[in-house]
Amino acid sequence: MSITPILMPEIFQAIEQIIQENEEAVTALDQEIGDGDHVYNLLRGVEALRKVESDLTELAWPEVWKKVGMTVMSKVGGASGSLYGTIFIAMSKSAQNKANDKHGFAQSFRDGVEAMKKRGKSDVGEKTMLDVWSPVADLLLELTTGDVELEALLQQVNDTAEKGVEATRDMVATKGRAAFIGERTRGHLDAGAKTAQLMIAATSAVLLKNTG
Ligand code: ADP
Ligand code: MG
């Protein structure tokens, strides 16, 4: 079954809402081991995406991801701006020669996450959003090769994302601003991992509602 970008506006709305609802909690995390601007950075991006969301629904996936990536790149500051911009630009390139189905999406997403790793010179275990995005990308790739029901797939994706956030607690940050305080980051969750998980939860809820 081919996938259309028809739900993109609803997904951005849901993401904006979940980030706003968790604004204080995430900012508190970012203040503990970062500079406290992470939610602000993300909301700037989501606000910009909401302005173009209605243009996306008619486009093919490579153009959708390109527009999303360019918008994020130009509007979002901080490490997260260039990292999220990179994911989407890489997905745009990858989607040009992938099937327009769940597995094709999973392949492009995996390529996006790999590009993010290169851009951030980072990998799992360094207490960043990659501790959520990377295992989720691996899982999606695996689950979409078989015949898993969407509900079960989303449940596993959300469980994996939550585990990824929790795993950052005991890690020592070796990338990003938090790396400056090294050992003192242990015991705190990474804000970027938390918002990645929130965005996954919001996206899953929209997909479930519309395909259930
Ligand atoms: P900044 O750190 O520049 O203020 P943000 O506050 O928007 O940017 O984002 C911080 C988040 O970005 C961190 O919580 C972490 O998850 C993620 N991050 C920072 N550096 C890297 C990196 N090199 N690779 C992957 N993720 C990173
Ligand atoms: Mg910050």
mmCIF file of C-alpha atoms and ligand atoms in Angstrom:
data_model
loop_
_atom_site.group_PDB
_atom_site.id
_atom_site.type_symbol
_atom_site.label_atom_id
_atom_site.label_comp_id
_atom_site.label_asym_id
_atom_site.label_seq_id
_atom_site.Cartn_x
_atom_site.Cartn_y
_atom_site.Cartn_z
ATOM 1 C CA MET A 1 0.000 0.000 0.000
ATOM 2 C CA SER A 2 1.438 3.350 -0.999
ATOM 3 C CA ILE A 3 1.795 6.107 1.574
ATOM 4 C CA THR A 4 0.720 9.685 0.879
ATOM 5 C CA PRO A 5 1.759 12.842 2.788
ATOM 6 C CA ILE A 6 -1.890 13.638 3.486
ATOM 7 C CA LEU A 7 -1.404 13.297 7.257
ATOM 8 C CA MET A 8 1.598 15.633 7.495
ATOM 9 C CA PRO A 9 -0.430 18.655 8.715
ATOM 10 C CA GLU A 10 -2.122 16.606 11.408
ATOM 11 C CA ILE A 11 1.231 15.141 12.453
ATOM 12 C CA PHE A 12 2.842 18.586 12.791
ATOM 13 C CA GLN A 13 -0.124 19.794 14.833
ATOM 14 C CA ALA A 14 0.157 16.793 17.139
ATOM 15 C CA ILE A 15 3.911 17.310 17.508
ATOM 16 C CA GLU A 16 3.471 20.988 18.316
ATOM 17 C CA GLN A 17 0.882 20.105 20.933
ATOM 18 C CA ILE A 18 2.924 17.399 22.648
ATOM 19 C CA ILE A 19 6.047 19.604 22.765
ATOM 20 C CA GLN A 20 4.030 22.467 24.241
ATOM 21 C CA GLU A 21 2.423 20.170 26.819
ATOM 22 C CA ASN A 22 5.865 18.963 27.890
ATOM 23 C CA GLU A 23 7.628 22.293 27.579
ATOM 24 C CA GLU A 24 8.417 22.772 31.262
ATOM 25 C CA ALA A 25 9.569 19.215 31.873
ATOM 26 C CA VAL A 26 11.852 19.154 28.819
ATOM 27 C CA THR A 27 13.271 22.595 29.512
ATOM 28 C CA ALA A 28 14.064 21.468 33.049
ATOM 29 C CA LEU A 29 16.009 18.516 31.605
ATOM 30 C CA ASP A 30 17.868 20.757 29.146
ATOM 31 C CA GLN A 31 18.720 23.240 31.900
ATOM 32 C CA GLU A 32 20.289 20.508 34.001
ATOM 33 C CA ILE A 33 22.885 19.488 31.429
ATOM 34 C CA GLY A 34 22.404 21.854 28.462
ATOM 35 C CA ASP A 35 21.524 25.514 27.919
ATOM 36 C CA GLY A 36 17.739 25.277 28.183
ATOM 37 C CA ASP A 37 16.829 26.343 24.642
ATOM 38 C CA HIS A 38 15.943 22.958 23.160
ATOM 39 C CA VAL A 39 12.138 23.350 23.294
ATOM 40 C CA TYR A 40 12.416 26.856 21.898
ATOM 41 C CA ASN A 41 14.526 25.560 18.995
ATOM 42 C CA LEU A 42 12.062 22.789 18.220
ATOM 43 C CA LEU A 43 8.997 25.010 18.461
ATOM 44 C CA ARG A 44 10.521 27.482 16.020
ATOM 45 C CA GLY A 45 10.906 24.606 13.581
ATOM 46 C CA VAL A 46 7.408 23.260 14.096
ATOM 47 C CA GLU A 47 5.932 26.740 13.729
ATOM 48 C CA ALA A 48 7.745 27.158 10.396
ATOM 49 C CA LEU A 49 6.617 23.703 9.264
ATOM 50 C CA ARG A 50 3.030 24.506 10.136
ATOM 51 C CA LYS A 51 3.212 27.442 7.745
ATOM 52 C CA VAL A 52 4.104 25.147 4.834
ATOM 53 C CA GLU A 53 2.201 22.027 5.934
ATOM 54 C CA SER A 54 -0.653 22.471 3.468
ATOM 55 C CA ASP A 55 1.843 22.701 0.568
ATOM 56 C CA LEU A 56 3.258 19.285 1.458
ATOM 57 C CA THR A 57 0.197 17.117 0.973
ATOM 58 C CA GLU A 58 0.333 17.255 -2.836
ATOM 59 C CA LEU A 59 4.058 16.546 -3.177
ATOM 60 C CA ALA A 60 5.968 13.315 -3.801
ATOM 61 C CA TRP A 61 8.050 12.123 -0.817
ATOM 62 C CA PRO A 62 11.459 13.330 -2.061
ATOM 63 C CA GLU A 63 9.988 16.851 -2.364
ATOM 64 C CA VAL A 64 8.180 16.594 0.962
ATOM 65 C CA TRP A 65 11.379 15.712 2.823
ATOM 66 C CA LYS A 66 13.364 18.323 0.921
ATOM 67 C CA LYS A 67 10.957 21.077 1.875
ATOM 68 C CA VAL A 68 10.813 19.889 5.485
ATOM 69 C CA GLY A 69 14.618 19.675 5.666
ATOM 70 C CA MET A 70 15.206 23.097 4.133
ATOM 71 C CA THR A 71 12.608 24.672 6.413
ATOM 72 C CA VAL A 72 14.132 23.105 9.518
ATOM 73 C CA MET A 73 17.687 23.988 8.435
ATOM 74 C CA SER A 74 16.820 27.625 7.893
ATOM 75 C CA LYS A 75 14.638 28.184 10.966
ATOM 76 C CA VAL A 76 16.007 26.056 13.770
ATOM 77 C CA GLY A 77 19.098 26.994 15.696
ATOM 78 C CA GLY A 78 21.287 24.850 17.909
ATOM 79 C CA ALA A 79 22.694 21.404 17.304
ATOM 80 C CA SER A 80 19.191 20.051 16.815
ATOM 81 C CA GLY A 81 18.533 22.358 13.826
ATOM 82 C CA SER A 82 21.330 21.044 11.666
ATOM 83 C CA LEU A 83 20.828 17.462 12.851
ATOM 84 C CA TYR A 84 17.115 17.402 12.045
ATOM 85 C CA GLY A 85 17.733 19.276 8.806
ATOM 86 C CA THR A 86 20.265 16.608 7.879
ATOM 87 C CA ILE A 87 17.880 13.714 8.551
ATOM 88 C CA PHE A 88 15.228 15.111 6.226
ATOM 89 C CA ILE A 89 17.584 16.161 3.432
ATOM 90 C CA ALA A 90 19.109 12.661 3.473
ATOM 91 C CA MET A 91 15.614 11.130 3.474
ATOM 92 C CA SER A 92 14.787 13.254 0.431
ATOM 93 C CA LYS A 93 17.736 11.833 -1.494
ATOM 94 C CA SER A 94 17.085 8.300 -0.316
ATOM 95 C CA ALA A 95 13.352 8.371 -1.103
ATOM 96 C CA GLN A 96 14.108 8.972 -4.793
ATOM 97 C CA ASN A 97 14.847 5.306 -5.335
ATOM 98 C CA LYS A 98 12.796 3.590 -2.639
ATOM 99 C CA ALA A 99 9.411 1.927 -2.863
ATOM 100 C CA ASN A 100 6.553 4.078 -1.640
ATOM 101 C CA ASP A 101 5.533 1.682 1.095
ATOM 102 C CA LYS A 102 6.311 1.056 4.773
ATOM 103 C CA HIS A 103 9.578 -0.709 4.072
ATOM 104 C CA GLY A 104 10.713 1.963 1.610
ATOM 105 C CA PHE A 105 9.948 4.579 4.257
ATOM 106 C CA ALA A 106 11.915 2.583 6.837
ATOM 107 C CA GLN A 107 14.910 2.391 4.465
ATOM 108 C CA SER A 108 14.876 6.136 3.840
ATOM 109 C CA PHE A 109 14.491 6.825 7.528
ATOM 110 C CA ARG A 110 17.447 4.573 8.310
ATOM 111 C CA ASP A 111 19.500 6.502 5.703
ATOM 112 C CA GLY A 112 18.425 9.762 7.351
ATOM 113 C CA VAL A 113 19.556 8.571 10.771
ATOM 114 C CA GLU A 114 22.892 7.406 9.371
ATOM 115 C CA ALA A 115 23.394 10.891 7.887
ATOM 116 C CA MET A 116 22.553 12.397 11.272
ATOM 117 C CA LYS A 117 25.250 10.245 12.867
ATOM 118 C CA LYS A 118 27.800 11.475 10.343
ATOM 119 C CA ARG A 119 26.733 15.105 10.741
ATOM 120 C CA GLY A 120 26.928 14.896 14.552
ATOM 121 C CA LYS A 121 30.018 12.650 14.520
ATOM 122 C CA SER A 122 28.054 10.621 17.013
ATOM 123 C CA ASP A 123 26.417 7.282 17.616
ATOM 124 C CA VAL A 124 24.222 5.515 20.155
ATOM 125 C CA GLY A 125 25.521 5.516 23.716
ATOM 126 C CA GLU A 126 26.576 9.178 23.710
ATOM 127 C CA LYS A 127 23.442 10.467 25.483
ATOM 128 C CA THR A 128 21.744 12.197 22.565
ATOM 129 C CA MET A 129 18.577 11.938 20.511
ATOM 130 C CA LEU A 130 20.348 9.191 18.558
ATOM 131 C CA ASP A 131 19.693 6.898 21.520
ATOM 132 C CA VAL A 132 16.058 7.088 20.424
ATOM 133 C CA TRP A 133 16.277 7.571 16.656
ATOM 134 C CA SER A 134 18.809 4.847 15.946
ATOM 135 C CA PRO A 135 17.094 1.895 17.680
ATOM 136 C CA VAL A 136 13.734 3.058 16.308
ATOM 137 C CA ALA A 137 15.170 3.136 12.773
ATOM 138 C CA ASP A 138 16.620 -0.372 13.216
ATOM 139 C CA LEU A 139 13.310 -1.677 14.529
ATOM 140 C CA LEU A 140 11.280 -0.122 11.695
ATOM 141 C CA LEU A 141 13.561 -1.677 9.131
ATOM 142 C CA GLU A 142 13.184 -5.077 10.750
ATOM 143 C CA LEU A 143 9.415 -4.938 11.340
ATOM 144 C CA THR A 144 8.556 -3.682 7.854
ATOM 145 C CA THR A 145 10.227 -6.631 6.142
ATOM 146 C CA GLY A 146 7.480 -8.846 7.538
ATOM 147 C CA ASP A 147 3.735 -8.514 7.838
ATOM 148 C CA VAL A 148 3.196 -6.739 11.144
ATOM 149 C CA GLU A 149 -0.081 -4.989 11.950
ATOM 150 C CA LEU A 150 0.310 -1.232 12.239
ATOM 151 C CA GLU A 151 -0.937 -1.167 15.825
ATOM 152 C CA ALA A 152 1.593 -3.765 16.960
ATOM 153 C CA LEU A 153 4.350 -2.037 15.025
ATOM 154 C CA LEU A 154 3.605 1.330 16.630
ATOM 155 C CA GLN A 155 3.431 -0.242 20.070
ATOM 156 C CA GLN A 156 6.918 -1.708 19.634
ATOM 157 C CA VAL A 157 8.246 1.550 18.215
ATOM 158 C CA ASN A 158 6.924 3.496 21.212
ATOM 159 C CA ASP A 159 8.308 0.963 23.693
ATOM 160 C CA THR A 160 11.712 1.156 22.008
ATOM 161 C CA ALA A 161 11.646 4.968 22.040
ATOM 162 C CA GLU A 162 10.794 5.035 25.754
ATOM 163 C CA LYS A 163 13.594 2.586 26.526
ATOM 164 C CA GLY A 164 15.958 4.752 24.492
ATOM 165 C CA VAL A 165 15.150 7.831 26.553
ATOM 166 C CA GLU A 166 15.507 5.935 29.811
ATOM 167 C CA ALA A 167 18.858 4.491 28.689
ATOM 168 C CA THR A 168 20.304 8.009 28.430
ATOM 169 C CA ARG A 169 19.952 8.442 32.210
ATOM 170 C CA ASP A 170 23.017 6.387 33.072
ATOM 171 C CA MET A 171 25.111 7.571 30.156
ATOM 172 C CA VAL A 172 27.850 10.171 30.260
ATOM 173 C CA ALA A 173 27.438 12.723 27.465
ATOM 174 C CA THR A 174 30.304 12.744 24.993
ATOM 175 C CA LYS A 175 28.672 14.941 22.303
ATOM 176 C CA GLY A 176 26.947 18.310 22.288
ATOM 177 C CA ARG A 177 26.949 20.916 25.033
ATOM 178 C CA ALA A 178 26.367 18.331 27.759
ATOM 179 C CA ALA A 179 29.779 16.814 26.971
ATOM 180 C CA PHE A 180 31.379 19.892 28.571
ATOM 181 C CA ILE A 181 30.213 18.761 31.992
ATOM 182 C CA GLY A 182 31.047 15.113 31.322
ATOM 183 C CA GLU A 183 30.595 12.858 34.316
ATOM 184 C CA ARG A 184 28.053 15.209 35.928
ATOM 185 C CA THR A 185 25.560 14.361 33.174
ATOM 186 C CA ARG A 186 25.081 10.912 34.671
ATOM 187 C CA GLY A 187 21.695 10.570 36.359
ATOM 188 C CA HIS A 188 19.922 12.998 34.003
ATOM 189 C CA LEU A 189 17.828 12.207 30.935
ATOM 190 C CA ASP A 190 18.845 13.807 27.646
ATOM 191 C CA ALA A 191 16.348 16.464 26.522
ATOM 192 C CA GLY A 192 16.819 15.711 22.819
ATOM 193 C CA ALA A 193 16.130 12.022 23.382
ATOM 194 C CA LYS A 194 12.974 12.939 25.311
ATOM 195 C CA THR A 195 11.602 15.197 22.553
ATOM 196 C CA ALA A 196 12.404 12.539 19.933
ATOM 197 C CA GLN A 197 10.271 10.076 21.926
ATOM 198 C CA LEU A 198 7.464 12.635 22.325
ATOM 199 C CA MET A 199 7.432 13.287 18.568
ATOM 200 C CA ILE A 200 7.257 9.553 17.891
ATOM 201 C CA ALA A 201 4.349 9.198 20.334
ATOM 202 C CA ALA A 202 2.466 12.077 18.681
ATOM 203 C CA THR A 203 3.064 10.721 15.171
ATOM 204 C CA SER A 204 1.986 7.215 16.191
ATOM 205 C CA ALA A 205 -1.250 8.514 17.690
ATOM 206 C CA VAL A 206 -2.135 10.278 14.419
ATOM 207 C CA LEU A 207 -1.322 7.192 12.333
ATOM 208 C CA LEU A 208 -3.349 4.943 14.601
ATOM 209 C CA LYS A 209 -6.340 7.271 14.625
ATOM 210 C CA ASN A 210 -6.387 7.513 10.841
ATOM 211 C CA THR A 211 -5.814 3.915 9.914
ATOM 212 C CA GLY A 212 -7.504 2.068 12.781
HETATM 213 P P1 ADP B 1 22.212 23.038 21.486
HETATM 214 O O1 ADP B 1 22.809 21.901 22.228
HETATM 215 O O2 ADP B 1 23.093 23.534 20.389
HETATM 216 O O3 ADP B 1 21.715 24.129 22.408
HETATM 217 P P2 ADP B 1 19.546 21.973 21.301
HETATM 218 O O4 ADP B 1 19.382 22.413 22.714
HETATM 219 O O5 ADP B 1 18.453 22.358 20.367
HETATM 220 O O6 ADP B 1 20.921 22.457 20.716
HETATM 221 O O7 ADP B 1 19.635 20.400 21.215
HETATM 222 C C1 ADP B 1 20.336 19.666 22.186
HETATM 223 C C2 ADP B 1 20.144 18.194 21.878
HETATM 224 O O8 ADP B 1 20.789 17.859 20.658
HETATM 225 C C3 ADP B 1 20.794 17.299 22.914
HETATM 226 O O9 ADP B 1 19.890 17.066 23.979
HETATM 227 C C4 ADP B 1 21.125 16.030 22.124
HETATM 228 O O10 ADP B 1 20.061 15.118 22.151
HETATM 229 C C5 ADP B 1 21.288 16.530 20.710
HETATM 230 N N1 ADP B 1 22.686 16.568 20.270
HETATM 231 C C6 ADP B 1 23.631 17.470 20.577
HETATM 232 N N2 ADP B 1 24.791 17.194 19.954
HETATM 233 C C7 ADP B 1 24.574 16.082 19.217
HETATM 234 C C8 ADP B 1 25.376 15.273 18.319
HETATM 235 N N3 ADP B 1 26.635 15.572 18.048
HETATM 236 N N4 ADP B 1 24.772 14.195 17.753
HETATM 237 C C9 ADP B 1 23.484 13.886 17.995
HETATM 238 N N5 ADP B 1 22.703 14.605 18.811
HETATM 239 C C10 ADP B 1 23.223 15.671 19.408
HETATM 240 MG MG MG B 2 20.371 23.715 23.868
#
